[in-house]
Tab-separated table of C-alpha atoms in Angstrom:
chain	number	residue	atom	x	y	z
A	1	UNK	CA	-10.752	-11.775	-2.648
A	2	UNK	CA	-12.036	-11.820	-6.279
A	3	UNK	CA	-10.357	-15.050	-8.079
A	4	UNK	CA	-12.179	-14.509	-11.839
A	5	UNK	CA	-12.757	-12.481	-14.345
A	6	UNK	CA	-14.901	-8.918	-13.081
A	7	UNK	CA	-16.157	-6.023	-15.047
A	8	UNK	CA	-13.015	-4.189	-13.427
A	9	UNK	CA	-10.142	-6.776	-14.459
A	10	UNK	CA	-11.578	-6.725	-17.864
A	11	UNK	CA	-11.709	-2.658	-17.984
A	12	UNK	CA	-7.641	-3.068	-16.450
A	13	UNK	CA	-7.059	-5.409	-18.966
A	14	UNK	CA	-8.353	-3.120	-21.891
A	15	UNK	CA	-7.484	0.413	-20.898
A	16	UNK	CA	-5.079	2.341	-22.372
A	17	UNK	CA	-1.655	1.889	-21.083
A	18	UNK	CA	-1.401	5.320	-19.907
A	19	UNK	CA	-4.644	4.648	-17.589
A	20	UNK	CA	-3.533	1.238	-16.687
A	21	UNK	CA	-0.488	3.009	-15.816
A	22	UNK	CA	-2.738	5.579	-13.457
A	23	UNK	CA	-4.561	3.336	-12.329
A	24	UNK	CA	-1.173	0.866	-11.110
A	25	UNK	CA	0.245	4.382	-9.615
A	26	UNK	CA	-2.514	4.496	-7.304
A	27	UNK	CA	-2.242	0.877	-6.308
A	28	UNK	CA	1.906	1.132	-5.880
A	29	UNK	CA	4.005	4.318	-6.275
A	30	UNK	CA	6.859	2.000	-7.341
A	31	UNK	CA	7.323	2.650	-11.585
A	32	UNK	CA	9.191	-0.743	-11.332
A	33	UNK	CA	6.324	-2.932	-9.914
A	34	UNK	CA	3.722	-0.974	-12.198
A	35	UNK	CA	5.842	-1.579	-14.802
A	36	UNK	CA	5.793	-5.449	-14.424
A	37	UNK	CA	2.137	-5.492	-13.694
A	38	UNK	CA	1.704	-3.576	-16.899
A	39	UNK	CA	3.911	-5.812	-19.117
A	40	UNK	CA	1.844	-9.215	-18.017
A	41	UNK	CA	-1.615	-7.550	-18.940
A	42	UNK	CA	-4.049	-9.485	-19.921
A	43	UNK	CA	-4.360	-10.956	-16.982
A	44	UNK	CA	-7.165	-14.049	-16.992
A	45	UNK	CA	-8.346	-13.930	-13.239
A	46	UNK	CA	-7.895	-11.587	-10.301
A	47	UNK	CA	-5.405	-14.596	-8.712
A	48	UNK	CA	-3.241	-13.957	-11.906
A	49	UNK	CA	-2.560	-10.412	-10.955
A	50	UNK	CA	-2.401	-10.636	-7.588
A	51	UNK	CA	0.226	-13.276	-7.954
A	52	UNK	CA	2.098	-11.093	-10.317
A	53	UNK	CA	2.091	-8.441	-7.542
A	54	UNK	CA	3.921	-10.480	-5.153
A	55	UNK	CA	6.087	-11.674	-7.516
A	56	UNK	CA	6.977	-7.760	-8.993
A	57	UNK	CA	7.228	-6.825	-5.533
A	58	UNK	CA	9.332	-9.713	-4.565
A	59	UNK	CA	11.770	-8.488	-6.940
A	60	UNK	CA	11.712	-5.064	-5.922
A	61	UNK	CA	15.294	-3.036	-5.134
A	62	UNK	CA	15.854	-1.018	-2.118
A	63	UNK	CA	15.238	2.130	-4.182
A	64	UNK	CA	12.321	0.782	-5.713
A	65	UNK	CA	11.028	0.317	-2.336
A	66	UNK	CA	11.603	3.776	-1.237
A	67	UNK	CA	9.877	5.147	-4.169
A	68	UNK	CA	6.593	2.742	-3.533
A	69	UNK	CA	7.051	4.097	0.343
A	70	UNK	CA	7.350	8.106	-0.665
A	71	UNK	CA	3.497	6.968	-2.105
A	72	UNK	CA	2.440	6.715	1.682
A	73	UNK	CA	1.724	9.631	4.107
A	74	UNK	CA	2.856	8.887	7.861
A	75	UNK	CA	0.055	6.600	10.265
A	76	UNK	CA	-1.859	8.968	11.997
A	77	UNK	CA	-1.397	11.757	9.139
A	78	UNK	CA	-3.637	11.036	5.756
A	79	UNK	CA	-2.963	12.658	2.864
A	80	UNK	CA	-5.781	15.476	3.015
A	81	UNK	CA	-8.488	14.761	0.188
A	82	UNK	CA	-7.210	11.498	-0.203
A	83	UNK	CA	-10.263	9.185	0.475
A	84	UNK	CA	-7.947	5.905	0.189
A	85	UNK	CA	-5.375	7.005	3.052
A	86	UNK	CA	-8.664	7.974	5.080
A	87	UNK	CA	-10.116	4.956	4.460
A	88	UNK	CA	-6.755	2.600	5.409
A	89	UNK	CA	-6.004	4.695	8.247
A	90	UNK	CA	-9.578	4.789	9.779
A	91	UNK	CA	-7.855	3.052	12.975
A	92	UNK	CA	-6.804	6.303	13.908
A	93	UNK	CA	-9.612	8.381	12.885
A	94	UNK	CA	-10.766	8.178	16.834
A	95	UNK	CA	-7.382	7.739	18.403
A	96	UNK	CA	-6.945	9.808	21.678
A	97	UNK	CA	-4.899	13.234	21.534
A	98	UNK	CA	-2.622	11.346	23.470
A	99	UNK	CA	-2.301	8.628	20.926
A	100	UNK	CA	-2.040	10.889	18.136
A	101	UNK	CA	0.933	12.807	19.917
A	102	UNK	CA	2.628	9.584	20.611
A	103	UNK	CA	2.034	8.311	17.303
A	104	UNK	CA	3.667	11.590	15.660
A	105	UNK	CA	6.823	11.097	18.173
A	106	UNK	CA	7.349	7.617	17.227
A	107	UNK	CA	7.285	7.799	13.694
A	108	UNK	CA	9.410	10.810	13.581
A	109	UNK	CA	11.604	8.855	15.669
A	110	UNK	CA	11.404	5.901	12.674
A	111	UNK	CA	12.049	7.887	10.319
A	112	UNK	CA	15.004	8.899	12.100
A	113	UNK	CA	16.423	5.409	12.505
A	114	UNK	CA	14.862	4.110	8.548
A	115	UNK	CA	15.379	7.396	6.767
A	116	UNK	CA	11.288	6.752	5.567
A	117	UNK	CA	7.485	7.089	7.173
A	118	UNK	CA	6.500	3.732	8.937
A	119	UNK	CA	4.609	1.766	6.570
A	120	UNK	CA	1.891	-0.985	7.932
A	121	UNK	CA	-1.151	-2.355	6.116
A	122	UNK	CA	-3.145	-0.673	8.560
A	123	UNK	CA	-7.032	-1.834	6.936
A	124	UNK	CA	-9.166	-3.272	10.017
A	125	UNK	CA	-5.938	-2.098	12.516
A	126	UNK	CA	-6.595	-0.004	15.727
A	127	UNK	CA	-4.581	2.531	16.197
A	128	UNK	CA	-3.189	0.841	19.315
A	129	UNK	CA	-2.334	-1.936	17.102
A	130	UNK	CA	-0.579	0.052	14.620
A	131	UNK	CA	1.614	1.933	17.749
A	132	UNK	CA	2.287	-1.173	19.129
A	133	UNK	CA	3.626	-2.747	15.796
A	134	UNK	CA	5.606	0.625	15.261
A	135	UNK	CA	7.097	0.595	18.911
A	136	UNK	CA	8.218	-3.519	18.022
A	137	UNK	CA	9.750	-2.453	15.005
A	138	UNK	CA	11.894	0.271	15.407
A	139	UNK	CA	14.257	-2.155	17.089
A	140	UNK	CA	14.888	-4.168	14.427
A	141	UNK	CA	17.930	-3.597	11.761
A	142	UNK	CA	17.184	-1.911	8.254
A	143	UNK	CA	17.876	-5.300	6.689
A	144	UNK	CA	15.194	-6.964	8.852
A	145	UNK	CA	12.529	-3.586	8.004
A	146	UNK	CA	13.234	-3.317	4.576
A	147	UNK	CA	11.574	-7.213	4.214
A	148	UNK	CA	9.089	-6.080	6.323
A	149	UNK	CA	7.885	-3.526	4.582
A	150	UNK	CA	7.997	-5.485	1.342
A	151	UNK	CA	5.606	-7.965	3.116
A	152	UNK	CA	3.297	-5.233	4.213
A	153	UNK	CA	3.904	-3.344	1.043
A	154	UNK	CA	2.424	-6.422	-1.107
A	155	UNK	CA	-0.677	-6.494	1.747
A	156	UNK	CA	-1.560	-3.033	0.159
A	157	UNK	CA	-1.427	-3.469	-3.070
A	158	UNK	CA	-3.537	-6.857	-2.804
A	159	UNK	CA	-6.132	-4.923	-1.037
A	160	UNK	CA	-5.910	-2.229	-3.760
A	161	UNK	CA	-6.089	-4.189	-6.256
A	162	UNK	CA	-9.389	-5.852	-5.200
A	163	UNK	CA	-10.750	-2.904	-4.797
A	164	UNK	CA	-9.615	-2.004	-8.625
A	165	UNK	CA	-10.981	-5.313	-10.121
A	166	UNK	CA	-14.058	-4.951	-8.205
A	167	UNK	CA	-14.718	-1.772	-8.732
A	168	UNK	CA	-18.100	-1.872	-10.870
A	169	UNK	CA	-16.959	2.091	-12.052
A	170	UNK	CA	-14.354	4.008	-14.224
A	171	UNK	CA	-11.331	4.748	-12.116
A	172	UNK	CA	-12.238	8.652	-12.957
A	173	UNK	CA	-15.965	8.117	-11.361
A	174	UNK	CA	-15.439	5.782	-8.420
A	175	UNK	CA	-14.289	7.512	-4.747
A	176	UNK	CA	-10.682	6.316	-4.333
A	177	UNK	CA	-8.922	5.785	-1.077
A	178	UNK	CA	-5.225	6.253	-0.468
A	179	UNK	CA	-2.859	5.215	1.863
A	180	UNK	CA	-1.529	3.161	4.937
């Protein structure tokens, strides 16, 4: 990861705060953690925000949780035109029908049991990988997945946020990704 100053941390660092805050929405759904990020700009090095990241998301209620989750469309279902939840779901791009199918029946059965979609950082994941995770998780209790997520939560946004500092383009010209 990027530790200094880039041509994209300075462009975060002097945008307007209404594209900062566009640009943090795409990053993290949460209003809370963009919020926080927002508040700390300028930020000196890449380090510096990703730090702030896990410490906004460390602080994070249950409810802002849920709202950063409702950001992210189910594994194994990418939000259509969305070339970010393509891109961090590419695991399961060439999954088997049968994969797929059991993939749709287990996270319907999470959401069930969680009351949200299944969230994983699922960059450089197979989709075996990301069932496999799924079927080990939906034993555990809501206290125990709600930490879980927050871990995997702050995964994404650190790879998002790279991809935002590095970014040699304008948020409105570069080919965004979406979701895990």
């Amino acid at each position: 990861m990027t530790s200094g100053t880039t041509p994209g941390l300075t462009r975060f660092n002097t945008s307007a705060d209404s594209e900062a805050v566009a640009a943090l929405h795409e990053v993290c759904s949460s209003s809370a953690w963009g919020s926080r990020i927002l508040a700390q700009r300028p930020y000196t090095t890449a380090e510096a925000l990703f730090l702030a990241s896990d410490a906004a998301m460390a602080e994070l209620t249950a409810e802002d949780l849920a709202e950063a989750m409702a950001g992210h469309p189910p594994i194994g279902r990418p939000k259509a035109g969305d070339p970010t939840s393509s891109r961090e779901q590419s695991g399961m791009a060439g999954a088997s029908t049968e994969l797929k199918a059991e993939m749709l029946e287990l996270n319907l059965a999470y959401q069930d049991t969680f009351g949200h979609v299944f969230l994983i950082c699922a960059t450089g994941l197979t989709g075996e990988q990301m069932r496999d995770a799924l079927r080990k998780r939906i034993g555990n209790s809501p206290e125990e997945e709600r930490e879980i997520v927050r871990t995997e939560l702050g995964k994404i946004n650190r790879i998002r946020l790279t991809r935002l500092v590095e970014s040699p383009e304008t948020p409105e010209t570069s080919e965004e990704e979406s979701s895990a």
